[in-house]
JSON list of C-alpha atoms in Angstrom, two decimals:
[
{"chain": "A", "resi": 17, "resn": "MET", "atom": "CA", "xyz": [91.51, 137.99, 107.03]},
{"chain": "A", "resi": 18, "resn": "SER", "atom": "CA", "xyz": [91.62, 141.69, 106.55]},
{"chain": "A", "resi": 19, "resn": "THR", "atom": "CA", "xyz": [94.75, 143.65, 105.80]},
{"chain": "A", "resi": 20, "resn": "THR", "atom": "CA", "xyz": [94.49, 145.38, 109.19]},
{"chain": "A", "resi": 21, "resn": "VAL", "atom": "CA", "xyz": [94.36, 142.08, 111.05]},
{"chain": "A", "resi": 22, "resn": "ASP", "atom": "CA", "xyz": [97.32, 140.78, 109.06]},
{"chain": "A", "resi": 23, "resn": "LEU", "atom": "CA", "xyz": [99.30, 143.92, 109.87]},
{"chain": "A", "resi": 24, "resn": "VAL", "atom": "CA", "xyz": [98.53, 143.69, 113.60]},
{"chain": "A", "resi": 25, "resn": "LEU", "atom": "CA", "xyz": [99.51, 140.03, 113.71]},
{"chain": "A", "resi": 26, "resn": "ALA", "atom": "CA", "xyz": [102.77, 140.74, 111.87]},
{"chain": "A", "resi": 27, "resn": "LEU", "atom": "CA", "xyz": [103.57, 143.64, 114.21]},
{"chain": "A", "resi": 28, "resn": "LYS", "atom": "CA", "xyz": [102.90, 141.51, 117.30]},
{"chain": "A", "resi": 29, "resn": "ALA", "atom": "CA", "xyz": [105.15, 138.76, 115.95]},
{"chain": "A", "resi": 30, "resn": "GLU", "atom": "CA", "xyz": [107.98, 141.20, 115.19]},
{"chain": "A", "resi": 31, "resn": "LEU", "atom": "CA", "xyz": [107.68, 142.84, 118.61]},
{"chain": "A", "resi": 32, "resn": "LYS", "atom": "CA", "xyz": [107.80, 139.44, 120.32]},
{"chain": "A", "resi": 33, "resn": "HIS", "atom": "CA", "xyz": [110.82, 138.41, 118.22]},
{"chain": "A", "resi": 34, "resn": "ALA", "atom": "CA", "xyz": [112.60, 141.66, 119.19]},
{"chain": "A", "resi": 35, "resn": "GLY", "atom": "CA", "xyz": [111.61, 141.30, 122.86]},
{"chain": "A", "resi": 36, "resn": "MET", "atom": "CA", "xyz": [109.76, 144.61, 122.73]},
{"chain": "A", "resi": 37, "resn": "THR", "atom": "CA", "xyz": [106.42, 145.68, 124.14]},
{"chain": "A", "resi": 38, "resn": "TYR", "atom": "CA", "xyz": [103.93, 148.18, 122.78]},
{"chain": "A", "resi": 39, "resn": "ALA", "atom": "CA", "xyz": [105.23, 150.57, 125.46]},
{"chain": "A", "resi": 40, "resn": "ASP", "atom": "CA", "xyz": [108.80, 150.17, 124.14]},
{"chain": "A", "resi": 41, "resn": "LEU", "atom": "CA", "xyz": [107.65, 150.81, 120.58]},
{"chain": "A", "resi": 42, "resn": "ALA", "atom": "CA", "xyz": [105.62, 153.84, 121.62]},
{"chain": "A", "resi": 43, "resn": "ARG", "atom": "CA", "xyz": [108.62, 155.31, 123.47]},
{"chain": "A", "resi": 44, "resn": "SER", "atom": "CA", "xyz": [110.90, 154.82, 120.47]},
{"chain": "A", "resi": 45, "resn": "LEU", "atom": "CA", "xyz": [108.33, 156.50, 118.19]},
{"chain": "A", "resi": 46, "resn": "GLY", "atom": "CA", "xyz": [107.64, 159.33, 120.64]},
{"chain": "A", "resi": 47, "resn": "MET", "atom": "CA", "xyz": [103.98, 158.38, 120.85]},
{"chain": "A", "resi": 48, "resn": "ALA", "atom": "CA", "xyz": [101.54, 157.31, 123.53]},
{"chain": "A", "resi": 49, "resn": "GLU", "atom": "CA", "xyz": [101.12, 153.56, 123.98]},
{"chain": "A", "resi": 50, "resn": "SER", "atom": "CA", "xyz": [97.38, 153.92, 123.40]},
{"chain": "A", "resi": 51, "resn": "SER", "atom": "CA", "xyz": [98.07, 155.47, 119.98]},
{"chain": "A", "resi": 52, "resn": "VAL", "atom": "CA", "xyz": [100.36, 152.60, 118.99]},
{"chain": "A", "resi": 53, "resn": "LYS", "atom": "CA", "xyz": [97.72, 150.04, 119.96]},
{"chain": "A", "resi": 54, "resn": "ARG", "atom": "CA", "xyz": [95.10, 151.57, 117.67]}
]
């Protein structure tokens, strides 16, 4: 697996553990959800 794939999988797992969505993360970072998903 590539480093990027590993990072995305780790992020998804952490978000799920925290009960957060990409939209929640984007809001807390002051970014658009589409930018967070890239």
